[in-house]
CSV table of C-alpha atoms and ligand atoms in Angstrom, one decimal:
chain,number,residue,atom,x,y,z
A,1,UNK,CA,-2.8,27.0,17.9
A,2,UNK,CA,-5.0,29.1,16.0
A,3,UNK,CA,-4.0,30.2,12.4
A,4,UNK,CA,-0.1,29.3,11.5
A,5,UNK,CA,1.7,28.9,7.8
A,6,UNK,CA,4.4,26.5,7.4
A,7,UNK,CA,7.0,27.1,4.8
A,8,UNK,CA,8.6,23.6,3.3
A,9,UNK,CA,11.8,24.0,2.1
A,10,UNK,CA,11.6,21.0,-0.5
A,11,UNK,CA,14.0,22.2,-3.4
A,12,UNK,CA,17.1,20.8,-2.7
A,13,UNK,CA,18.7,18.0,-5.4
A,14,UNK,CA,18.8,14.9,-3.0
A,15,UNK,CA,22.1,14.1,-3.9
A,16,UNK,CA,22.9,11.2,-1.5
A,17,UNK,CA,19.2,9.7,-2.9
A,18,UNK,CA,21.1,9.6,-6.2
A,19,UNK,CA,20.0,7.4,-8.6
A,20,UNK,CA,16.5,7.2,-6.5
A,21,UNK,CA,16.8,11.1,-7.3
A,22,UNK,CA,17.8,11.5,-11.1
A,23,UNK,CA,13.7,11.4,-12.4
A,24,UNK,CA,11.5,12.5,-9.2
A,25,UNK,CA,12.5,14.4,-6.9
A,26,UNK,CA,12.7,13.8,-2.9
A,27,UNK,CA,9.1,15.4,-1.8
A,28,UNK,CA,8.1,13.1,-4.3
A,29,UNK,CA,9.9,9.4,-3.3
A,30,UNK,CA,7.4,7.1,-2.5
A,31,UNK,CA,7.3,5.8,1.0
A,32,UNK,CA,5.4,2.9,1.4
A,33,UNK,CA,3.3,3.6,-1.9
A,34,UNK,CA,2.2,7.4,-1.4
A,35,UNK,CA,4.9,10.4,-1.9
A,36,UNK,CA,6.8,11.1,0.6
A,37,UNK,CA,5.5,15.0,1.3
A,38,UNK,CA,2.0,13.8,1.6
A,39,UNK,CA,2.4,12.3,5.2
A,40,UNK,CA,4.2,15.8,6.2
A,41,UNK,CA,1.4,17.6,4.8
A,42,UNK,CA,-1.1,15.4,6.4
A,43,UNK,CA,0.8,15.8,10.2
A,44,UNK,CA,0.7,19.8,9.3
A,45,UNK,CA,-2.9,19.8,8.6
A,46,UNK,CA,-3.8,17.7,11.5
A,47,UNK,CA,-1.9,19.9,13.7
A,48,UNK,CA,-3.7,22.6,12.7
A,49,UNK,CA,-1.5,24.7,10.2
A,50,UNK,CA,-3.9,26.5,7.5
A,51,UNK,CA,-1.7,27.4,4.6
A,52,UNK,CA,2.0,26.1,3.4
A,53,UNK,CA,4.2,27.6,1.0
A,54,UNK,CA,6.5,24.6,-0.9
A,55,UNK,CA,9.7,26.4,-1.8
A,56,UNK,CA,11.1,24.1,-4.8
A,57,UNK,CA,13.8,23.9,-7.2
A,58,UNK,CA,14.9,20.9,-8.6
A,59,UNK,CA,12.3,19.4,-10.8
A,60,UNK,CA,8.9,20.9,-9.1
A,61,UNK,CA,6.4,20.2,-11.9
A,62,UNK,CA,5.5,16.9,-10.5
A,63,UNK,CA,5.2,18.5,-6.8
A,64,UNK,CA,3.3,20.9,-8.4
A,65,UNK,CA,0.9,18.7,-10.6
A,66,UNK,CA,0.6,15.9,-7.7
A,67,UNK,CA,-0.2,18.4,-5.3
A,68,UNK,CA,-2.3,21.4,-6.6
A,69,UNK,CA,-3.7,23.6,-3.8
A,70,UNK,CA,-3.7,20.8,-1.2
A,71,UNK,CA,-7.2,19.7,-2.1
A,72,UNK,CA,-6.8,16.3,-1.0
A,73,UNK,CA,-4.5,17.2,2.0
A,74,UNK,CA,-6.3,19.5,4.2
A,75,UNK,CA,-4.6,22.7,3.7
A,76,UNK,CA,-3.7,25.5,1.1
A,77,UNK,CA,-0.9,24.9,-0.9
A,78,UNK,CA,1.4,27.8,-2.7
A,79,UNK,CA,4.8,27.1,-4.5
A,80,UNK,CA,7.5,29.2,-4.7
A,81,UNK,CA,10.0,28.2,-7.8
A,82,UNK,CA,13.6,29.2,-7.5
A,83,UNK,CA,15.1,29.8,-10.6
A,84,UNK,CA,18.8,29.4,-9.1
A,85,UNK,CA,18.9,27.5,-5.7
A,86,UNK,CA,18.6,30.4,-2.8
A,87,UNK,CA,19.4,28.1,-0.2
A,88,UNK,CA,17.2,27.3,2.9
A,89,UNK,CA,17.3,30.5,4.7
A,90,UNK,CA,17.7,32.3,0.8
A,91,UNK,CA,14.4,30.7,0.1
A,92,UNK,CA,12.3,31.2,3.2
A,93,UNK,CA,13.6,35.4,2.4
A,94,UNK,CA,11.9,35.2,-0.9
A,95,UNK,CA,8.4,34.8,0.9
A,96,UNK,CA,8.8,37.2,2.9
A,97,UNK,CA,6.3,39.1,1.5
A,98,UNK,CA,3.8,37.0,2.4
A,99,UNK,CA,5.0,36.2,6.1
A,100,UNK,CA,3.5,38.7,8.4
A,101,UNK,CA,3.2,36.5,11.4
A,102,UNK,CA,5.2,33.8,12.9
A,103,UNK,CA,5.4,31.0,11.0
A,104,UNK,CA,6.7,27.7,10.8
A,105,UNK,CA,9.9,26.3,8.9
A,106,UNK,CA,10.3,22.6,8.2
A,107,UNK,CA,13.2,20.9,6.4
A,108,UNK,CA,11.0,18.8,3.8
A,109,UNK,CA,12.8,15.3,4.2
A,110,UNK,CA,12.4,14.9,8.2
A,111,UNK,CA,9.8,12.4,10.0
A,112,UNK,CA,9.2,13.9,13.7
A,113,UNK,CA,6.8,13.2,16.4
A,114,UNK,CA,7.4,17.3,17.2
A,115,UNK,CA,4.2,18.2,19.1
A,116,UNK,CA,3.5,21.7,16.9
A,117,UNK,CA,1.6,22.8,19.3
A,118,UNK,CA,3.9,23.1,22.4
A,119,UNK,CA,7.1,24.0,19.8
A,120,UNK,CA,4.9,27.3,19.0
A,121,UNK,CA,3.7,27.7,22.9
A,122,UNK,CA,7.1,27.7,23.4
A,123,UNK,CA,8.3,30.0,20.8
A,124,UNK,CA,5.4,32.7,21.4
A,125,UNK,CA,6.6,32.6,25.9
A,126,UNK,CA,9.8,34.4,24.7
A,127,UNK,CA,8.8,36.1,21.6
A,128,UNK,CA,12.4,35.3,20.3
A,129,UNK,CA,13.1,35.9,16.6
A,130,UNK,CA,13.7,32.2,16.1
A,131,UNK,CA,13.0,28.9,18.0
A,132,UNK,CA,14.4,25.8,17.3
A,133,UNK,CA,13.5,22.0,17.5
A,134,UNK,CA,16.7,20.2,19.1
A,135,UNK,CA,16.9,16.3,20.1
A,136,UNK,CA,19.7,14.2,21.7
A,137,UNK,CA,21.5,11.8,19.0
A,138,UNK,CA,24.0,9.6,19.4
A,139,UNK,CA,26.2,10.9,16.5
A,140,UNK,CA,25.8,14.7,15.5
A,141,UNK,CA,28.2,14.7,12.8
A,142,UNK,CA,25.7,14.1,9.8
A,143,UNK,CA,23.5,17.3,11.2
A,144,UNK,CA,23.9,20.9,12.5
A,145,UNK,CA,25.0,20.1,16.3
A,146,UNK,CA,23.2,22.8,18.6
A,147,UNK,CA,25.0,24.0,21.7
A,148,UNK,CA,22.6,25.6,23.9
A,149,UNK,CA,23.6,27.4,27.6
A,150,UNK,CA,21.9,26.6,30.8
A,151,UNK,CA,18.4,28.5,29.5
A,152,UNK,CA,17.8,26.6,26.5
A,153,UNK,CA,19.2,29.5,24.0
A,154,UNK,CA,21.3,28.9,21.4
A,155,UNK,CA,25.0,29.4,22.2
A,156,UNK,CA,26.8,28.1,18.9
A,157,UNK,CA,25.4,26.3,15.8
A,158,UNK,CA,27.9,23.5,13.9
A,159,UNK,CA,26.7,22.1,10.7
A,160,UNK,CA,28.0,18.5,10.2
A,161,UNK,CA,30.4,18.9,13.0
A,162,UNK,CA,33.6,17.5,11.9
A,163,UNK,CA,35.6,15.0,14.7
A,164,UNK,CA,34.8,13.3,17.9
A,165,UNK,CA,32.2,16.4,19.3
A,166,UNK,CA,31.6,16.4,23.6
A,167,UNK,CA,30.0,19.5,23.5
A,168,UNK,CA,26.7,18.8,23.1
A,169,UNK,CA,24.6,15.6,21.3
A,170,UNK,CA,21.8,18.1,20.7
A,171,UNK,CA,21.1,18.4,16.9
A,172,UNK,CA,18.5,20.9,14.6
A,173,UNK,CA,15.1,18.5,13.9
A,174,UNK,CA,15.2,20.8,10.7
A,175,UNK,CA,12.0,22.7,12.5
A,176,UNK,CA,12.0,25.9,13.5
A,177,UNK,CA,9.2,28.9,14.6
A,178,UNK,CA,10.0,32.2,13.1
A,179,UNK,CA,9.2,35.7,13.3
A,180,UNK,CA,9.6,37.9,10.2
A,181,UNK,CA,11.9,39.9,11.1
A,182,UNK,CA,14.5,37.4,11.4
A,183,UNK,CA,14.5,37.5,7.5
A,184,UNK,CA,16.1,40.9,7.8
A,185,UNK,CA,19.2,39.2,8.7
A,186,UNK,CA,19.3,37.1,5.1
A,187,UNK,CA,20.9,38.8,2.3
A,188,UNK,CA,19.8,38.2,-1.2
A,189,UNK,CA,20.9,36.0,-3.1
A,190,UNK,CA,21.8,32.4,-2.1
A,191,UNK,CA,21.9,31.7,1.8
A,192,UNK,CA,22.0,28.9,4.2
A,193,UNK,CA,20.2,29.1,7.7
A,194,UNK,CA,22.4,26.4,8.6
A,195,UNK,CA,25.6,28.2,7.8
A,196,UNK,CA,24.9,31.6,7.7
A,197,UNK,CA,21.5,32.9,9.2
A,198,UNK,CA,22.0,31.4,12.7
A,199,UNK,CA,25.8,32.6,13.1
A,200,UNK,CA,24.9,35.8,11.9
A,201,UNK,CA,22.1,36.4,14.2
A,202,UNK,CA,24.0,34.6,17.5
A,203,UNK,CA,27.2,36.9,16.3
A,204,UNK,CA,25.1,40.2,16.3
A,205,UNK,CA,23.9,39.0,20.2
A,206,UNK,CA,20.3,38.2,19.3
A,207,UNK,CA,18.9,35.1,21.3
A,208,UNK,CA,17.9,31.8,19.7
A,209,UNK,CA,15.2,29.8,21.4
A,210,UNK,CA,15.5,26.0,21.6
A,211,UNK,CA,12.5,24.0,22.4
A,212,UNK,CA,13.9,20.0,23.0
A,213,UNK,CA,11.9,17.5,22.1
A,214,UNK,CA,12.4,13.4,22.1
A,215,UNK,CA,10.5,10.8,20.1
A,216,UNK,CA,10.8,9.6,16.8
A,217,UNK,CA,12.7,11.0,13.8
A,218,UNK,CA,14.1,10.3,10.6
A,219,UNK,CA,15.7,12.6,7.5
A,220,UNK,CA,14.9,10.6,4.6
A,221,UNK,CA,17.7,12.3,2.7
A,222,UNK,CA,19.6,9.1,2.1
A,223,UNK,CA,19.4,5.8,1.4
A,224,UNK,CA,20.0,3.9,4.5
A,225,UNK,CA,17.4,6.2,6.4
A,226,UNK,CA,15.0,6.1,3.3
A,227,UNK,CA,14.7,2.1,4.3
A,228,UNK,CA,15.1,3.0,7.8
A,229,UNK,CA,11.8,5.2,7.1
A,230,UNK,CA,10.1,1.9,5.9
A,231,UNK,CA,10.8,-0.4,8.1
A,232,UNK,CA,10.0,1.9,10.8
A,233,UNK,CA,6.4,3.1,9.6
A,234,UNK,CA,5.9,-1.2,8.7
A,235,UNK,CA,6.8,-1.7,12.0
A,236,UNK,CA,4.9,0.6,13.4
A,237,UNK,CA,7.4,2.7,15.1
A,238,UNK,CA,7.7,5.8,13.2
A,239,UNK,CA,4.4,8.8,13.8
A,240,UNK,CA,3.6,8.6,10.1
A,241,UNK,CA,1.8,5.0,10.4
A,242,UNK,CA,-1.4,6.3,11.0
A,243,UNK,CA,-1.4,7.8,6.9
A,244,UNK,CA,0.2,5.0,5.6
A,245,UNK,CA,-1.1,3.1,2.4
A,246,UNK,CA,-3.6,-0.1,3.3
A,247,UNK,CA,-1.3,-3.4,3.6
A,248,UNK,CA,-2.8,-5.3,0.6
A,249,UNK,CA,-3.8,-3.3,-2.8
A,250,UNK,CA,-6.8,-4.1,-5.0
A,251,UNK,CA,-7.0,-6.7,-7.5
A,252,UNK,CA,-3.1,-8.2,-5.9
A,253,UNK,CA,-2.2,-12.2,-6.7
A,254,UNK,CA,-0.7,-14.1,-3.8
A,255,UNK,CA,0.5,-17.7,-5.0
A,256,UNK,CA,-0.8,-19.9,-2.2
A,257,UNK,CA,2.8,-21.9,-2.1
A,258,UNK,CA,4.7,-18.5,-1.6
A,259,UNK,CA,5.4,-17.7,2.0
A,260,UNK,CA,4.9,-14.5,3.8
A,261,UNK,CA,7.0,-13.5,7.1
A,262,UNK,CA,7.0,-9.7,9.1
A,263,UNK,CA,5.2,-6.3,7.8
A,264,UNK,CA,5.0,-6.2,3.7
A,265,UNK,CA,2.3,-4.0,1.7
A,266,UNK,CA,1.8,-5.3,-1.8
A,267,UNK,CA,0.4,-2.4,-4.1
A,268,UNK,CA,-2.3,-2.6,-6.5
A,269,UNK,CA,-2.4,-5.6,-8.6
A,270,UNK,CA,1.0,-6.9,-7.7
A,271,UNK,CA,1.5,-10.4,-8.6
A,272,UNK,CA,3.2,-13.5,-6.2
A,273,UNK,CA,4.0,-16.3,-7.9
A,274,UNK,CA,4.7,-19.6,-6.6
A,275,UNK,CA,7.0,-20.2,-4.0
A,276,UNK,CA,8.2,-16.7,-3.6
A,277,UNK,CA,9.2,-15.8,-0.2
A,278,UNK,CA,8.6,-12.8,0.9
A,279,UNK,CA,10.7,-11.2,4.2
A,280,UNK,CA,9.5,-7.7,5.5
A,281,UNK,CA,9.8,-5.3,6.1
A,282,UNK,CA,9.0,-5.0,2.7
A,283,UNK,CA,7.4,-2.7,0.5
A,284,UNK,CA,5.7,-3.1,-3.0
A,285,UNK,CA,4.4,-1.2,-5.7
A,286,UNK,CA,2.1,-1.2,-8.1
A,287,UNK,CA,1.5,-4.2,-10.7
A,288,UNK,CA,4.8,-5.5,-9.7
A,289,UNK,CA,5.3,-9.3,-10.9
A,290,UNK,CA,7.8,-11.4,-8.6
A,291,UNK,CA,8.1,-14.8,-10.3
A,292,UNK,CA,8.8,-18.3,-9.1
A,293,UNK,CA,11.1,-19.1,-6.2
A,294,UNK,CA,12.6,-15.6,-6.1
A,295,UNK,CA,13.3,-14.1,-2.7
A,296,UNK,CA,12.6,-10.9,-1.2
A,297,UNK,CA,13.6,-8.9,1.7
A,298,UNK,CA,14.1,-5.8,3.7
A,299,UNK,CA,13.5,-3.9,0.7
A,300,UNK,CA,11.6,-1.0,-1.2
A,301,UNK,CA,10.4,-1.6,-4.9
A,302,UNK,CA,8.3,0.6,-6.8
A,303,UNK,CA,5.7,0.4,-9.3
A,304,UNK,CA,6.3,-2.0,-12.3
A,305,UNK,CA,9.0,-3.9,-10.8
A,306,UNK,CA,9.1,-7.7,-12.4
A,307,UNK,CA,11.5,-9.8,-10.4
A,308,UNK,CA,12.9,-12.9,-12.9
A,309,UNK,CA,12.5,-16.3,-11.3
A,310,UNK,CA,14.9,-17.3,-9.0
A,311,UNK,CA,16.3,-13.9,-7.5
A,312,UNK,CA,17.3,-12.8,-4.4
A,313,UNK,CA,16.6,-9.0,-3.5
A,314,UNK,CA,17.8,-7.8,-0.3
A,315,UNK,CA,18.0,-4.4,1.5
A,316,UNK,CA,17.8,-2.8,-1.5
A,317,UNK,CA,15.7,-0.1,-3.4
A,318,UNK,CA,14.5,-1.0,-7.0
A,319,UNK,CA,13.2,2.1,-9.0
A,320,UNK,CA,9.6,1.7,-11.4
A,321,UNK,CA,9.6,-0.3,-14.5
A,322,UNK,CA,12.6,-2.0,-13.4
A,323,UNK,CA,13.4,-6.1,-14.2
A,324,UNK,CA,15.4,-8.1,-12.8
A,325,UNK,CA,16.7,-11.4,-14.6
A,326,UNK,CA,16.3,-14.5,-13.3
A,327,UNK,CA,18.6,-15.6,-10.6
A,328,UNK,CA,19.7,-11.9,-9.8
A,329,UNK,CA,21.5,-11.5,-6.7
A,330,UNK,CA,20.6,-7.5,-5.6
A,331,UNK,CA,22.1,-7.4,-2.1
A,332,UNK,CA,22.4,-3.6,-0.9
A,333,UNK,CA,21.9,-1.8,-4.0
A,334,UNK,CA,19.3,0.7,-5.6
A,335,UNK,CA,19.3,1.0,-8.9
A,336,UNK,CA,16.6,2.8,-10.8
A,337,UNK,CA,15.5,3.0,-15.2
A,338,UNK,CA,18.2,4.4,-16.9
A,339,UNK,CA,16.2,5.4,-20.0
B,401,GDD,N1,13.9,25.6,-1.7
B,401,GDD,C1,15.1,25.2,-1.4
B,401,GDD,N2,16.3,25.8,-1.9
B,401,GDD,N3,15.2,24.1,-0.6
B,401,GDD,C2,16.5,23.6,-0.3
B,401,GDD,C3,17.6,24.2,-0.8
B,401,GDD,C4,17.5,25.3,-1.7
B,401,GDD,O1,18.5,25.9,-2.2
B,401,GDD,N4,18.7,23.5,-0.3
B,401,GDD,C5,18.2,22.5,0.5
B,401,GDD,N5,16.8,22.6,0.5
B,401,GDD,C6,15.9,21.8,1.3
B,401,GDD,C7,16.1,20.3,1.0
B,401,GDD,O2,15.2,19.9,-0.1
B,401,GDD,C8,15.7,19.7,2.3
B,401,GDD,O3,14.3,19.4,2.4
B,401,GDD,C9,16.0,20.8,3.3
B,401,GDD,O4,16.2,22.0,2.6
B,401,GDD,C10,17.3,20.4,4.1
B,401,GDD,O5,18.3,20.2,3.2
B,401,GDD,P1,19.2,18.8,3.3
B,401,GDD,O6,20.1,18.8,2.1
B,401,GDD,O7,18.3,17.7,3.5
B,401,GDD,O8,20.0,19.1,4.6
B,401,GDD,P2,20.7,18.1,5.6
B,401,GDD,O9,19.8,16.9,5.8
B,401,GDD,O10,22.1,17.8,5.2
B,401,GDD,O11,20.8,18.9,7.0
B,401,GDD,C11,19.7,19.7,7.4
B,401,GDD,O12,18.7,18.9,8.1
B,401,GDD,C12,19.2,18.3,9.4
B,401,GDD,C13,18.0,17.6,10.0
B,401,GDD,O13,17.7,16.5,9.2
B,401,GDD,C14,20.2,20.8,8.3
B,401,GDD,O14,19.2,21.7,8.6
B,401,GDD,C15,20.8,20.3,9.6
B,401,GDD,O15,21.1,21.3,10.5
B,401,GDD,C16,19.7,19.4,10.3
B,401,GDD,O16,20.3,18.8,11.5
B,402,MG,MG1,18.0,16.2,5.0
């Protein structure tokens, strides 16, 4: 594929992650022990992409200080800090000084098994401003529905369609190949590719490329698909397995009276006590202690977590340093430190 920069549009507030959101934000969730963003940076560097720009907003100093220049990821990292929000296509514009060459666009919550390689073959056949990843989903409504005509280009562009949609089940993977000059199109200021870029540029007659792909994905961008995300990478089903943490920490304490059913990873010296049953898919942190007879399942905790004897956790997301009393009933909920 030769040399290709990515630009990761990672500065949005992850609102419906909210409380998961209030002290780290979404790059930075951890998904099955490691931050989210390092198993999209890995995929990027194992497809062969050289250099990313983050573009950030909302709380990048962690990004920043957990990453550094991609050292340990396999490509160079640069940041881009908006002061204000710019918006997607808004903060793509503001690199445009450093984008001579087609480059790559990725919405920095999504999981995809998007083969780079023939997305940019694709892209480079037509020489289009823009190409876009589309798959089929069932139900459109929580994405930008993509209507494309017989060739593959893009004939309309619907963010979060509103009402029973037969038009097309084609949605934006949040991936696109860009030339430059499509940026000439965004205005300064705050803009959304979403809402105004791709109108814009289909109004003035200029073609859209669409390259449809089908496999796996997830947007991690809320909570339901942020356990989704776990249970599919324990299972084994979702592309990002192969970076995924070790199942069993260092130095972890499994009571020989607690049972253990389906995919769990315990993180470093996480403690079982005795007769705990643990139900994956189930993911824990760090030095976690779940006492006596308490019950897990289907569920994310994160470092820290002590579970009181007795409680019953259960599709639910507990944030670090969190406890529980004993005989808790958590069914459904995520709840992080308040102070
Ligand atoms: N730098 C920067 N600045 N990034 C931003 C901004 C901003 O002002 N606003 C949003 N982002 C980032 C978010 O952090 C996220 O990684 C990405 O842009 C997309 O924003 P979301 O808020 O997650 O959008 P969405 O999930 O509702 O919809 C988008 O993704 C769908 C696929 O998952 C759209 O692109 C849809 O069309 C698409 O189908
Ligand atoms: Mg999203």
């Amino acid at each position: 594929m030769g040399y290709l920069t990515a630009v990761i549009l990672a500065g949005g507030t992850g609102t419906r992650l909210r409380p998961l959101t209030e002290k780290l934000p979404k790059p930075m969730l951890p998904v099955l022990n490691r931050p989210f963003l390092e198993y999209t940076l890995l995929a990027l560097a194992d497809a062969g992409v050289e250099r990313a720009f983050l573009a950030l907003g909302y709380q990048p100093d962690s990004i920043i200080e957990h990453f550094g220049i991609g050292e340990n990821m396999g490509l160079h990292l640069e940041y881009y800090v908006e002061e204000e929000p710019l918006g997607t296509s808004g903060a793509v514009r503001s690199l445009l000084p450093e984008l001579d060459e087609t480059f790559l666009v990725l919405n920095g919550d999504v999981t995809t098994q998007i083969d780079y390689k023939t997305l940019v073959d694709r892209h480079t056949e037509n020489r289009e401003y823009g190409t876009l990843a589309v798959h089929e989903v069932e139900d459109p409504s929580a994405y930008g529905l993509v209507v494309t005509d017989g060739e593959g280009f893009v004939s309309q562009f619907i963010e979060k369609p509103q009402g029973p949609n037969s038009r097309s089940n084609l949605i934006n993977s949040g991936v696109y190949v860009l030339e430059p000059e499509i940026l000439r199109f965004v205005p300064e200021g705050f803009s959304m590719f979403e809402t105004d870029l791709f109108p814009k540029v289909l109004m003035s007659g200029i073609q859209l490329n669409t390259h449809k792909w089908s496999g796996y994905f997830n947007d991690m961008g809320t909570v339901k698909n942020y356990l989704s995300l776990h249970r599919d990478l324990l299972n084994g089903h979702a592309p990002y397995t192969a970076y995924a943490s070790p199942q069993k920490g260092i130095n972890t304490h499994v009571d020989p009276t607690a049972i253990l059913e389906g995919p769990i990873i315990l993180g470093d010296e996480t403690r079982i006590e005795a007769n705990v049953k643990l139900v994956g898919p189930l993911s824990l942190g760090a030095r976690c202690i779940i006492r006596e007879n308490a019950v897990l399942e289907s569920s994310v905790l994160w470092d820290d977590v002590d579970v009181g004897s007795g409680s019953i956790v259960r599709d639910s997301v507990i944030g670090s340093g969190m406890t529980l009393k004993a005989d808790a009933s958590i069914l459904g909920e995520t709840s992080v430190k308040s102070s």
